[in-house]
């Protein structure tokens, strides 16, 4: 499941550009990490390895059971937690007003622990290890950044396992709904338990197995939705237009989904849908585009609706099959250091292009849509995109835990940062859910075909 758009992909290119603040005795040079593979919510379920991760969405695309919108991790770096480094950290923090690790904070922690041990009446329930993990998580939570997360060793191992190609879940992408603090279904994979149960894009999950999930991290919600194959998860759903909650039982099973679907219409219009930017997506898109071109398509509709994001290198590779010569995207960190991704224009698409987007098109999909719009290479149709213009890096620690931190912002070719804003379509077209679910009519796709016919005829 994508936790918002983050897919666990490692961007080896990015990790070569270590910025200031990373060059401390506690950081080692990046070491090889097992290749990540699709995960429900983290990726899209399937049998592929993942490379670089561009966390632009809300974090960790996992299809495992669901998927989350828009993100991709960029680069990894191992943080060394040795006794010497701990000593240095404590020493460096002592007396430093800007450090949370100092004499006063240590004394207060000791005092709080003493008071708990002396007065807390359910002392048999005290779990010292859980308390320690809670302190670490609290430090990251205090950043108030929904994309920065501390993972316990168990959570990190679970996420790593989810990248090994076997996912058991419901087949839906999840993201956090900022208005309610609940999980929102940002996409449903065809032929999965989620579709069969009647779940729809933009449904809000209120409860999982009758337990309220408001206020939980997206990763926690995802872990509750996923589970062993053949087991049932009960979801309480809020759906716009319904006067009461919807109660649904969904049976988990292994999820496999292609990241690219394509079709050739009779009127000379090609159609390619990209569900996410996974490591296998480049080859799948290359094949799809070759078939479309080989069918003498006069125009192409590129569908990025519900695409939560994914790998930065992958979306850059795909952009190089579409865009003219120039900038695709660049990132900039807190020190002003830039990483630029460019296109030589040798494979520029030479037929009319229409791009479908919506509020669940996030991160990597916004990079592609933003570049296409900046160059005037195609017409965007749909609704304003999600608005995730920041990048995360995952930093595994040597004790088996890990941090995911926002480390830079990304900008479209014209220098626009769309974080919290999104990309407005050239033609606004709201999705008619009733027409789609009742009659199978996709009004946005119909509008795209209508516009394309004007271009080619």
GROMACS .gro file of C-alpha atoms in nm:
model
  457
    1UNK     CA    1   0.000   0.000   0.000
    2UNK     CA    2   0.123   0.332  -0.064
    3UNK     CA    3   0.112   0.535   0.239
    4UNK     CA    4   0.056   0.824   0.046
    5UNK     CA    5   0.219   0.796  -0.218
    6UNK     CA    6   0.531   0.679  -0.112
    7UNK     CA    7   0.669   0.377  -0.264
    8UNK     CA    8   0.971   0.219  -0.107
    9UNK     CA    9   1.217   0.271  -0.383
   10UNK     CA   10   1.583   0.349  -0.331
   11UNK     CA   11   1.732   0.615  -0.553
   12UNK     CA   12   2.098   0.525  -0.578
   13UNK     CA   13   2.164   0.832  -0.790
   14UNK     CA   14   2.043   1.061  -0.517
   15UNK     CA   15   2.238   0.892  -0.242
   16UNK     CA   16   2.558   0.993  -0.415
   17UNK     CA   17   2.487   1.355  -0.339
   18UNK     CA   18   2.515   1.372   0.037
   19UNK     CA   19   2.428   1.716   0.163
   20UNK     CA   20   2.564   1.895   0.467
   21UNK     CA   21   2.440   1.765   0.794
   22UNK     CA   22   2.482   1.408   0.670
   23UNK     CA   23   2.861   1.418   0.702
   24UNK     CA   24   2.885   1.327   1.072
   25UNK     CA   25   3.060   1.042   1.255
   26UNK     CA   26   2.719   0.875   1.295
   27UNK     CA   27   2.660   0.826   0.925
   28UNK     CA   28   2.825   0.567   0.709
   29UNK     CA   29   2.842   0.569   0.333
   30UNK     CA   30   2.539   0.401   0.175
   31UNK     CA   31   2.564   0.024   0.183
   32UNK     CA   32   2.384  -0.216  -0.050
   33UNK     CA   33   2.022  -0.267   0.047
   34UNK     CA   34   1.813  -0.562  -0.072
   35UNK     CA   35   1.614  -0.450  -0.378
   36UNK     CA   36   1.265  -0.336  -0.290
   37UNK     CA   37   0.965  -0.483  -0.465
   38UNK     CA   38   0.604  -0.379  -0.497
   39UNK     CA   39   0.391  -0.388  -0.189
   40UNK     CA   40   0.030  -0.320  -0.147
   41UNK     CA   41   0.023   0.031  -0.037
   42UNK     CA   42   0.391   0.052  -0.084
   43UNK     CA   43   0.394  -0.048  -0.433
   44UNK     CA   44   0.148  -0.230  -0.638
   45UNK     CA   45   0.187  -0.593  -0.569
   46UNK     CA   46   0.363  -0.796  -0.827
   47UNK     CA   47   0.690  -0.970  -0.873
   48UNK     CA   48   0.926  -0.682  -0.935
   49UNK     CA   49   1.229  -0.534  -0.760
   50UNK     CA   50   1.236  -0.166  -0.682
   51UNK     CA   51   1.517   0.076  -0.734
   52UNK     CA   52   1.524   0.440  -0.622
   53UNK     CA   53   1.238   0.571  -0.423
   54UNK     CA   54   1.098   0.916  -0.464
   55UNK     CA   55   0.878   0.979  -0.176
   56UNK     CA   56   0.627   1.232  -0.311
   57UNK     CA   57   0.284   1.151  -0.189
   58UNK     CA   58   0.206   1.068   0.169
   59UNK     CA   59   0.422   0.788   0.225
   60UNK     CA   60   0.502   0.441   0.147
   61UNK     CA   61   0.322   0.297  -0.138
   62UNK     CA   62   0.209  -0.031  -0.026
   63UNK     CA   63  -0.034  -0.246  -0.204
   64UNK     CA   64   0.016  -0.506   0.042
   65UNK     CA   65  -0.327  -0.463   0.132
   66UNK     CA   66  -0.389  -0.123   0.017
   67UNK     CA   67  -0.167   0.134  -0.128
   68UNK     CA   68  -0.080   0.474  -0.022
   69UNK     CA   69  -0.069   0.786  -0.222
   70UNK     CA   70   0.209   0.966  -0.367
   71UNK     CA   71   0.552   0.917  -0.247
   72UNK     CA   72   0.886   0.795  -0.310
   73UNK     CA   73   1.191   0.764  -0.102
   74UNK     CA   74   1.502   0.913  -0.247
   75UNK     CA   75   1.819   0.739  -0.144
   76UNK     CA   76   1.923   0.551   0.165
   77UNK     CA   77   2.201   0.593   0.412
   78UNK     CA   78   2.294   0.371   0.705
   79UNK     CA   79   2.323   0.547   1.042
   80UNK     CA   80   2.576   0.387   1.275
   81UNK     CA   81   2.461   0.348   1.634
   82UNK     CA   82   2.781   0.249   1.811
   83UNK     CA   83   2.866   0.309   2.176
   84UNK     CA   84   3.120   0.568   2.072
   85UNK     CA   85   2.873   0.756   1.859
   86UNK     CA   86   2.615   0.754   2.137
   87UNK     CA   87   2.872   0.897   2.374
   88UNK     CA   88   2.960   1.168   2.127
   89UNK     CA   89   2.595   1.255   2.078
   90UNK     CA   90   2.532   1.287   2.449
   91UNK     CA   91   2.847   1.486   2.500
   92UNK     CA   92   2.770   1.714   2.210
   93UNK     CA   93   2.421   1.767   2.340
   94UNK     CA   94   2.515   1.853   2.697
   95UNK     CA   95   2.463   2.219   2.757
   96UNK     CA   96   2.357   2.282   2.398
   97UNK     CA   97   2.027   2.470   2.403
   98UNK     CA   98   1.950   2.357   2.047
   99UNK     CA   99   1.991   1.988   2.127
  100UNK     CA  100   1.715   1.776   2.276
  101UNK     CA  101   1.980   1.554   2.434
  102UNK     CA  102   2.124   1.751   2.727
  103UNK     CA  103   2.157   1.730   3.103
  104UNK     CA  104   1.812   1.876   3.166
  105UNK     CA  105   1.627   1.644   2.926
  106UNK     CA  106   1.808   1.339   3.063
  107UNK     CA  107   1.723   1.440   3.422
  108UNK     CA  108   1.360   1.493   3.329
  109UNK     CA  109   1.336   1.156   3.159
  110UNK     CA  110   1.479   0.995   3.471
  111UNK     CA  111   1.228   1.183   3.685
  112UNK     CA  112   0.933   1.080   3.467
  113UNK     CA  113   1.046   0.718   3.474
  114UNK     CA  114   1.079   0.731   3.854
  115UNK     CA  115   0.731   0.877   3.896
  116UNK     CA  116   0.578   0.617   3.665
  117UNK     CA  117   0.753   0.331   3.844
  118UNK     CA  118   0.639   0.457   4.183
  119UNK     CA  119   0.280   0.559   4.114
  120UNK     CA  120   0.146   0.393   3.797
  121UNK     CA  121  -0.096   0.133   3.932
  122UNK     CA  122  -0.085  -0.112   3.640
  123UNK     CA  123   0.286  -0.163   3.668
  124UNK     CA  124   0.259  -0.512   3.520
  125UNK     CA  125   0.165  -0.343   3.191
  126UNK     CA  126   0.479  -0.128   3.178
  127UNK     CA  127   0.691  -0.219   2.878
  128UNK     CA  128   1.030  -0.050   2.898
  129UNK     CA  129   1.117  -0.132   2.537
  130UNK     CA  130   0.791   0.021   2.418
  131UNK     CA  131   0.861   0.333   2.623
  132UNK     CA  132   1.201   0.369   2.462
  133UNK     CA  133   1.060   0.328   2.112
  134UNK     CA  134   0.792   0.581   2.203
  135UNK     CA  135   1.059   0.839   2.287
  136UNK     CA  136   1.225   0.795   1.950
  137UNK     CA  137   0.895   0.809   1.764
  138UNK     CA  138   0.793   1.116   1.964
  139UNK     CA  139   1.103   1.304   1.853
  140UNK     CA  140   1.019   1.245   1.487
  141UNK     CA  141   0.647   1.311   1.543
  142UNK     CA  142   0.734   1.650   1.693
  143UNK     CA  143   0.843   1.762   1.346
  144UNK     CA  144   0.471   1.759   1.259
  145UNK     CA  145   0.562   1.633   0.914
  146UNK     CA  146   0.324   1.355   0.801
  147UNK     CA  147   0.595   1.220   0.572
  148UNK     CA  148   0.866   1.181   0.836
  149UNK     CA  149   0.836   0.857   1.032
  150UNK     CA  150   1.030   0.647   1.284
  151UNK     CA  151   1.008   0.272   1.226
  152UNK     CA  152   1.074   0.019   1.498
  153UNK     CA  153   1.282  -0.283   1.398
  154UNK     CA  154   0.963  -0.485   1.360
  155UNK     CA  155   0.792  -0.220   1.147
  156UNK     CA  156   1.097  -0.173   0.927
  157UNK     CA  157   1.140  -0.547   0.877
  158UNK     CA  158   0.773  -0.573   0.785
  159UNK     CA  159   0.810  -0.300   0.525
  160UNK     CA  160   1.121  -0.469   0.384
  161UNK     CA  161   0.938  -0.800   0.358
  162UNK     CA  162   0.654  -0.629   0.178
  163UNK     CA  163   0.895  -0.544  -0.100
  164UNK     CA  164   0.978  -0.906  -0.175
  165UNK     CA  165   0.695  -0.963  -0.419
  166UNK     CA  166   0.425  -1.132  -0.211
  167UNK     CA  167   0.145  -0.915  -0.084
  168UNK     CA  168  -0.168  -1.014   0.096
  169UNK     CA  169  -0.428  -0.747   0.119
  170UNK     CA  170  -0.734  -0.601  -0.045
  171UNK     CA  171  -0.592  -0.433  -0.355
  172UNK     CA  172  -0.657  -0.067  -0.285
  173UNK     CA  173  -0.431   0.237  -0.262
  174UNK     CA  174  -0.455   0.432   0.064
  175UNK     CA  175  -0.361   0.786   0.157
  176UNK     CA  176  -0.432   1.006   0.455
  177UNK     CA  177  -0.725   1.244   0.419
  178UNK     CA  178  -0.603   1.574   0.566
  179UNK     CA  179  -0.954   1.697   0.643
  180UNK     CA  180  -1.054   1.401   0.862
  181UNK     CA  181  -0.728   1.238   0.967
  182UNK     CA  182  -0.865   0.912   0.832
  183UNK     CA  183  -0.748   0.687   0.550
  184UNK     CA  184  -0.887   0.751   0.204
  185UNK     CA  185  -0.899   0.503  -0.080
  186UNK     CA  186  -0.716   0.676  -0.362
  187UNK     CA  187  -0.742   0.392  -0.610
  188UNK     CA  188  -0.883   0.042  -0.652
  189UNK     CA  189  -0.703  -0.225  -0.854
  190UNK     CA  190  -0.920  -0.412  -1.102
  191UNK     CA  191  -0.997  -0.774  -1.021
  192UNK     CA  192  -0.902  -0.749  -0.653
  193UNK     CA  193  -1.103  -0.805  -0.333
  194UNK     CA  194  -1.144  -0.428  -0.294
  195UNK     CA  195  -1.321  -0.399  -0.629
  196UNK     CA  196  -1.526  -0.712  -0.571
  197UNK     CA  197  -1.643  -0.581  -0.232
  198UNK     CA  198  -1.761  -0.256  -0.393
  199UNK     CA  199  -1.499  -0.017  -0.253
  200UNK     CA  200  -1.458   0.302  -0.453
  201UNK     CA  201  -1.198   0.571  -0.500
  202UNK     CA  202  -1.239   0.849  -0.238
  203UNK     CA  203  -1.415   0.622   0.012
  204UNK     CA  204  -1.305   0.714   0.364
  205UNK     CA  205  -1.220   0.432   0.606
  206UNK     CA  206  -1.369   0.517   0.944
  207UNK     CA  207  -1.304   0.191   1.128
  208UNK     CA  208  -1.104  -0.126   1.070
  209UNK     CA  209  -1.249  -0.432   1.242
  210UNK     CA  210  -1.477  -0.198   1.440
  211UNK     CA  211  -1.184   0.000   1.581
  212UNK     CA  212  -1.160   0.374   1.514
  213UNK     CA  213  -0.843   0.459   1.319
  214UNK     CA  214  -0.855   0.837   1.341
  215UNK     CA  215  -0.519   0.981   1.444
  216UNK     CA  216  -0.319   0.671   1.350
  217UNK     CA  217  -0.018   0.689   1.119
  218UNK     CA  218  -0.087   0.569   0.767
  219UNK     CA  219   0.154   0.279   0.818
  220UNK     CA  220  -0.048   0.166   1.121
  221UNK     CA  221  -0.372   0.176   0.923
  222UNK     CA  222  -0.214  -0.019   0.639
  223UNK     CA  223  -0.089  -0.285   0.881
  224UNK     CA  224  -0.442  -0.329   1.016
  225UNK     CA  225  -0.597  -0.363   0.672
  226UNK     CA  226  -0.346  -0.617   0.545
  227UNK     CA  227  -0.318  -0.966   0.686
  228UNK     CA  228  -0.291  -1.334   0.610
  229UNK     CA  229  -0.435  -1.471   0.289
  230UNK     CA  230  -0.795  -1.585   0.329
  231UNK     CA  231  -0.867  -1.379   0.639
  232UNK     CA  232  -1.140  -1.115   0.645
  233UNK     CA  233  -1.107  -0.748   0.735
  234UNK     CA  234  -1.422  -0.556   0.826
  235UNK     CA  235  -1.424  -0.195   0.705
  236UNK     CA  236  -1.661   0.082   0.809
  237UNK     CA  237  -1.679   0.325   0.518
  238UNK     CA  238  -1.789   0.687   0.481
  239UNK     CA  239  -1.901   0.758   0.126
  240UNK     CA  240  -2.010   1.093  -0.008
  241UNK     CA  241  -2.382   1.092  -0.087
  242UNK     CA  242  -2.461   0.811   0.159
  243UNK     CA  243  -2.662   0.896   0.471
  244UNK     CA  244  -2.510   0.620   0.684
  245UNK     CA  245  -2.191   0.421   0.718
  246UNK     CA  246  -2.127   0.134   0.479
  247UNK     CA  247  -2.013  -0.192   0.639
  248UNK     CA  248  -1.798  -0.416   0.419
  249UNK     CA  249  -1.621  -0.747   0.471
  250UNK     CA  250  -1.321  -0.790   0.243
  251UNK     CA  251  -1.129  -1.117   0.216
  252UNK     CA  252  -0.755  -1.068   0.185
  253UNK     CA  253  -0.557  -1.246  -0.083
  254UNK     CA  254  -0.235  -1.216  -0.278
  255UNK     CA  255  -0.235  -0.906  -0.493
  256UNK     CA  256  -0.066  -0.881  -0.827
  257UNK     CA  257  -0.117  -0.586  -1.054
  258UNK     CA  258   0.054  -0.453  -1.365
  259UNK     CA  259   0.165  -0.093  -1.329
  260UNK     CA  260   0.081  -0.010  -1.692
  261UNK     CA  261  -0.232  -0.087  -1.895
  262UNK     CA  262  -0.282   0.014  -2.256
  263UNK     CA  263  -0.540  -0.003  -2.534
  264UNK     CA  264  -0.583   0.113  -2.889
  265UNK     CA  265  -0.919   0.270  -2.978
  266UNK     CA  266  -1.080   0.243  -3.322
  267UNK     CA  267  -1.054   0.617  -3.387
  268UNK     CA  268  -0.674   0.618  -3.397
  269UNK     CA  269  -0.634   0.717  -3.032
  270UNK     CA  270  -0.399   0.526  -2.806
  271UNK     CA  271  -0.455   0.496  -2.431
  272UNK     CA  272  -0.192   0.423  -2.163
  273UNK     CA  273  -0.266   0.412  -1.790
  274UNK     CA  274   0.019   0.424  -1.536
  275UNK     CA  275  -0.094   0.308  -1.191
  276UNK     CA  276   0.239   0.385  -1.021
  277UNK     CA  277   0.606   0.433  -1.102
  278UNK     CA  278   0.761   0.105  -0.999
  279UNK     CA  279   1.093  -0.038  -1.112
  280UNK     CA  280   0.914  -0.252  -1.373
  281UNK     CA  281   0.715   0.042  -1.505
  282UNK     CA  282   0.981   0.165  -1.745
  283UNK     CA  283   0.983  -0.159  -1.943
  284UNK     CA  284   0.604  -0.188  -1.929
  285UNK     CA  285   0.559   0.168  -2.052
  286UNK     CA  286   0.820   0.121  -2.324
  287UNK     CA  287   0.629  -0.182  -2.452
  288UNK     CA  288   0.294  -0.003  -2.432
  289UNK     CA  289   0.424   0.302  -2.617
  290UNK     CA  290   0.582   0.082  -2.885
  291UNK     CA  291   0.250  -0.096  -2.944
  292UNK     CA  292   0.061   0.234  -2.960
  293UNK     CA  293   0.308   0.384  -3.206
  294UNK     CA  294   0.318   0.061  -3.405
  295UNK     CA  295  -0.059   0.082  -3.440
  296UNK     CA  296  -0.021   0.419  -3.616
  297UNK     CA  297  -0.189   0.610  -3.332
  298UNK     CA  298  -0.264   0.969  -3.420
  299UNK     CA  299  -0.286   1.076  -3.057
  300UNK     CA  300  -0.219   0.945  -2.703
  301UNK     CA  301  -0.420   0.969  -2.381
  302UNK     CA  302  -0.199   0.920  -2.073
  303UNK     CA  303  -0.401   0.834  -1.762
  304UNK     CA  304  -0.234   0.927  -1.431
  305UNK     CA  305  -0.551   0.935  -1.222
  306UNK     CA  306  -0.509   0.771  -0.883
  307UNK     CA  307  -0.135   0.731  -0.938
  308UNK     CA  308   0.028   0.779  -0.594
  309UNK     CA  309   0.383   0.821  -0.721
  310UNK     CA  310   0.685   0.598  -0.697
  311UNK     CA  311   1.042   0.591  -0.818
  312UNK     CA  312   1.210   0.914  -0.926
  313UNK     CA  313   1.447   0.746  -1.173
  314UNK     CA  314   1.152   0.566  -1.331
  315UNK     CA  315   0.938   0.874  -1.384
  316UNK     CA  316   1.243   1.051  -1.527
  317UNK     CA  317   1.300   0.763  -1.770
  318UNK     CA  318   0.939   0.781  -1.884
  319UNK     CA  319   0.953   1.159  -1.916
  320UNK     CA  320   1.249   1.114  -2.151
  321UNK     CA  321   1.020   0.925  -2.390
  322UNK     CA  322   0.780   1.218  -2.407
  323UNK     CA  323   0.945   1.554  -2.343
  324UNK     CA  324   1.159   1.785  -2.557
  325UNK     CA  325   1.516   1.872  -2.462
  326UNK     CA  326   1.548   2.046  -2.126
  327UNK     CA  327   1.481   2.015  -1.754
  328UNK     CA  328   1.242   1.747  -1.628
  329UNK     CA  329   1.259   1.820  -1.255
  330UNK     CA  330   1.510   1.938  -0.997
  331UNK     CA  331   1.531   1.899  -0.621
  332UNK     CA  332   1.675   2.144  -0.370
  333UNK     CA  333   1.768   2.070  -0.009
  334UNK     CA  334   1.801   2.292   0.299
  335UNK     CA  335   2.154   2.390   0.198
  336UNK     CA  336   2.050   2.504  -0.146
  337UNK     CA  337   2.213   2.209  -0.319
  338UNK     CA  338   2.035   2.106  -0.638
  339UNK     CA  339   2.004   1.778  -0.822
  340UNK     CA  340   1.883   1.821  -1.179
  341UNK     CA  341   1.720   1.562  -1.406
  342UNK     CA  342   1.718   1.651  -1.774
  343UNK     CA  343   1.603   1.518  -2.111
  344UNK     CA  344   1.798   1.523  -2.439
  345UNK     CA  345   1.479   1.535  -2.644
  346UNK     CA  346   1.587   1.254  -2.879
  347UNK     CA  347   1.274   1.050  -2.810
  348UNK     CA  348   1.024   1.336  -2.789
  349UNK     CA  349   0.666   1.225  -2.851
  350UNK     CA  350   0.548   1.365  -3.185
  351UNK     CA  351   0.174   1.304  -3.163
  352UNK     CA  352  -0.092   1.502  -2.969
  353UNK     CA  353  -0.108   1.418  -2.598
  354UNK     CA  354  -0.386   1.443  -2.339
  355UNK     CA  355  -0.313   1.368  -1.973
  356UNK     CA  356  -0.583   1.266  -1.723
  357UNK     CA  357  -0.521   1.370  -1.359
  358UNK     CA  358  -0.718   1.395  -1.036
  359UNK     CA  359  -0.679   1.469  -0.666
  360UNK     CA  360  -0.513   1.133  -0.612
  361UNK     CA  361  -0.241   1.192  -0.871
  362UNK     CA  362   0.057   1.257  -0.646
  363UNK     CA  363   0.432   1.297  -0.626
  364UNK     CA  364   0.601   1.124  -0.920
  365UNK     CA  365   0.286   1.151  -1.130
  366UNK     CA  366   0.285   1.525  -1.057
  367UNK     CA  367   0.645   1.548  -1.173
  368UNK     CA  368   0.546   1.405  -1.510
  369UNK     CA  369   0.223   1.602  -1.538
  370UNK     CA  370   0.396   1.923  -1.426
  371UNK     CA  371   0.673   1.889  -1.685
  372UNK     CA  372   0.425   1.813  -1.963
  373UNK     CA  373   0.224   2.121  -1.867
  374UNK     CA  374   0.529   2.349  -1.838
  375UNK     CA  375   0.645   2.254  -2.186
  376UNK     CA  376   0.294   2.276  -2.331
  377UNK     CA  377   0.350   1.922  -2.452
  378UNK     CA  378  -0.001   1.804  -2.371
  379UNK     CA  379  -0.342   1.906  -2.238
  380UNK     CA  380  -0.425   1.816  -1.877
  381UNK     CA  381  -0.787   1.716  -1.812
  382UNK     CA  382  -0.955   1.632  -1.481
  383UNK     CA  383  -0.917   1.792  -1.139
  384UNK     CA  384  -0.631   1.950  -0.942
  385UNK     CA  385  -0.365   1.701  -0.838
  386UNK     CA  386  -0.274   1.604  -0.482
  387UNK     CA  387   0.007   1.854  -0.425
  388UNK     CA  388   0.312   1.670  -0.293
  389UNK     CA  389   0.624   1.859  -0.389
  390UNK     CA  390   0.868   1.726  -0.131
  391UNK     CA  391   1.110   1.434  -0.125
  392UNK     CA  392   1.191   1.186   0.150
  393UNK     CA  393   1.499   0.976   0.221
  394UNK     CA  394   1.488   0.656   0.421
  395UNK     CA  395   1.774   0.609   0.667
  396UNK     CA  396   1.805   0.259   0.815
  397UNK     CA  397   1.984   0.253   1.151
  398UNK     CA  398   2.233  -0.017   1.241
  399UNK     CA  399   2.013  -0.146   1.525
  400UNK     CA  400   1.744  -0.250   1.275
  401UNK     CA  401   1.519   0.056   1.311
  402UNK     CA  402   1.486   0.329   1.049
  403UNK     CA  403   1.389   0.690   0.986
  404UNK     CA  404   1.213   0.837   0.689
  405UNK     CA  405   1.274   1.210   0.666
  406UNK     CA  406   1.175   1.487   0.428
  407UNK     CA  407   1.505   1.610   0.287
  408UNK     CA  408   1.425   1.836  -0.008
  409UNK     CA  409   1.162   1.998  -0.229
  410UNK     CA  410   1.121   1.936  -0.600
  411UNK     CA  411   1.044   2.188  -0.872
  412UNK     CA  412   0.890   2.166  -1.219
  413UNK     CA  413   1.093   2.288  -1.522
  414UNK     CA  414   0.959   2.640  -1.474
  415UNK     CA  415   1.064   2.643  -1.109
  416UNK     CA  416   0.722   2.577  -0.956
  417UNK     CA  417   0.692   2.392  -0.627
  418UNK     CA  418   0.343   2.246  -0.614
  419UNK     CA  419   0.352   2.122  -0.255
  420UNK     CA  420   0.017   2.184  -0.089
  421UNK     CA  421  -0.109   2.339  -0.412
  422UNK     CA  422  -0.119   2.072  -0.678
  423UNK     CA  423  -0.134   2.116  -1.054
  424UNK     CA  424  -0.446   2.263  -1.207
  425UNK     CA  425  -0.570   2.092  -1.523
  426UNK     CA  426  -0.608   2.287  -1.845
  427UNK     CA  427  -0.965   2.158  -1.867
  428UNK     CA  428  -1.156   2.107  -1.543
  429UNK     CA  429  -1.373   1.795  -1.549
  430UNK     CA  430  -1.518   1.648  -1.230
  431UNK     CA  431  -1.552   1.271  -1.219
  432UNK     CA  432  -1.913   1.147  -1.233
  433UNK     CA  433  -1.901   0.856  -0.989
  434UNK     CA  434  -2.268   0.766  -1.032
  435UNK     CA  435  -2.232   0.734  -1.408
  436UNK     CA  436  -1.921   0.523  -1.368
  437UNK     CA  437  -2.041   0.283  -1.099
  438UNK     CA  438  -2.400   0.260  -1.221
  439UNK     CA  439  -2.352   0.261  -1.598
  440UNK     CA  440  -1.979   0.206  -1.652
  441UNK     CA  441  -1.939   0.549  -1.812
  442UNK     CA  442  -1.605   0.725  -1.751
  443UNK     CA  443  -1.696   1.086  -1.822
  444UNK     CA  444  -1.338   1.212  -1.780
  445UNK     CA  445  -1.202   0.963  -2.031
  446UNK     CA  446  -1.487   1.049  -2.268
  447UNK     CA  447  -1.390   1.417  -2.239
  448UNK     CA  448  -1.026   1.330  -2.311
  449UNK     CA  449  -1.130   1.139  -2.624
  450UNK     CA  450  -1.350   1.430  -2.731
  451UNK     CA  451  -1.059   1.676  -2.696
  452UNK     CA  452  -0.819   1.442  -2.870
  453UNK     CA  453  -1.053   1.404  -3.169
  454UNK     CA  454  -1.051   1.784  -3.204
  455UNK     CA  455  -0.670   1.776  -3.218
  456UNK     CA  456  -0.631   1.503  -3.476
  457UNK     CA  457  -0.924   1.575  -3.707
   0.00000   0.00000   0.00000
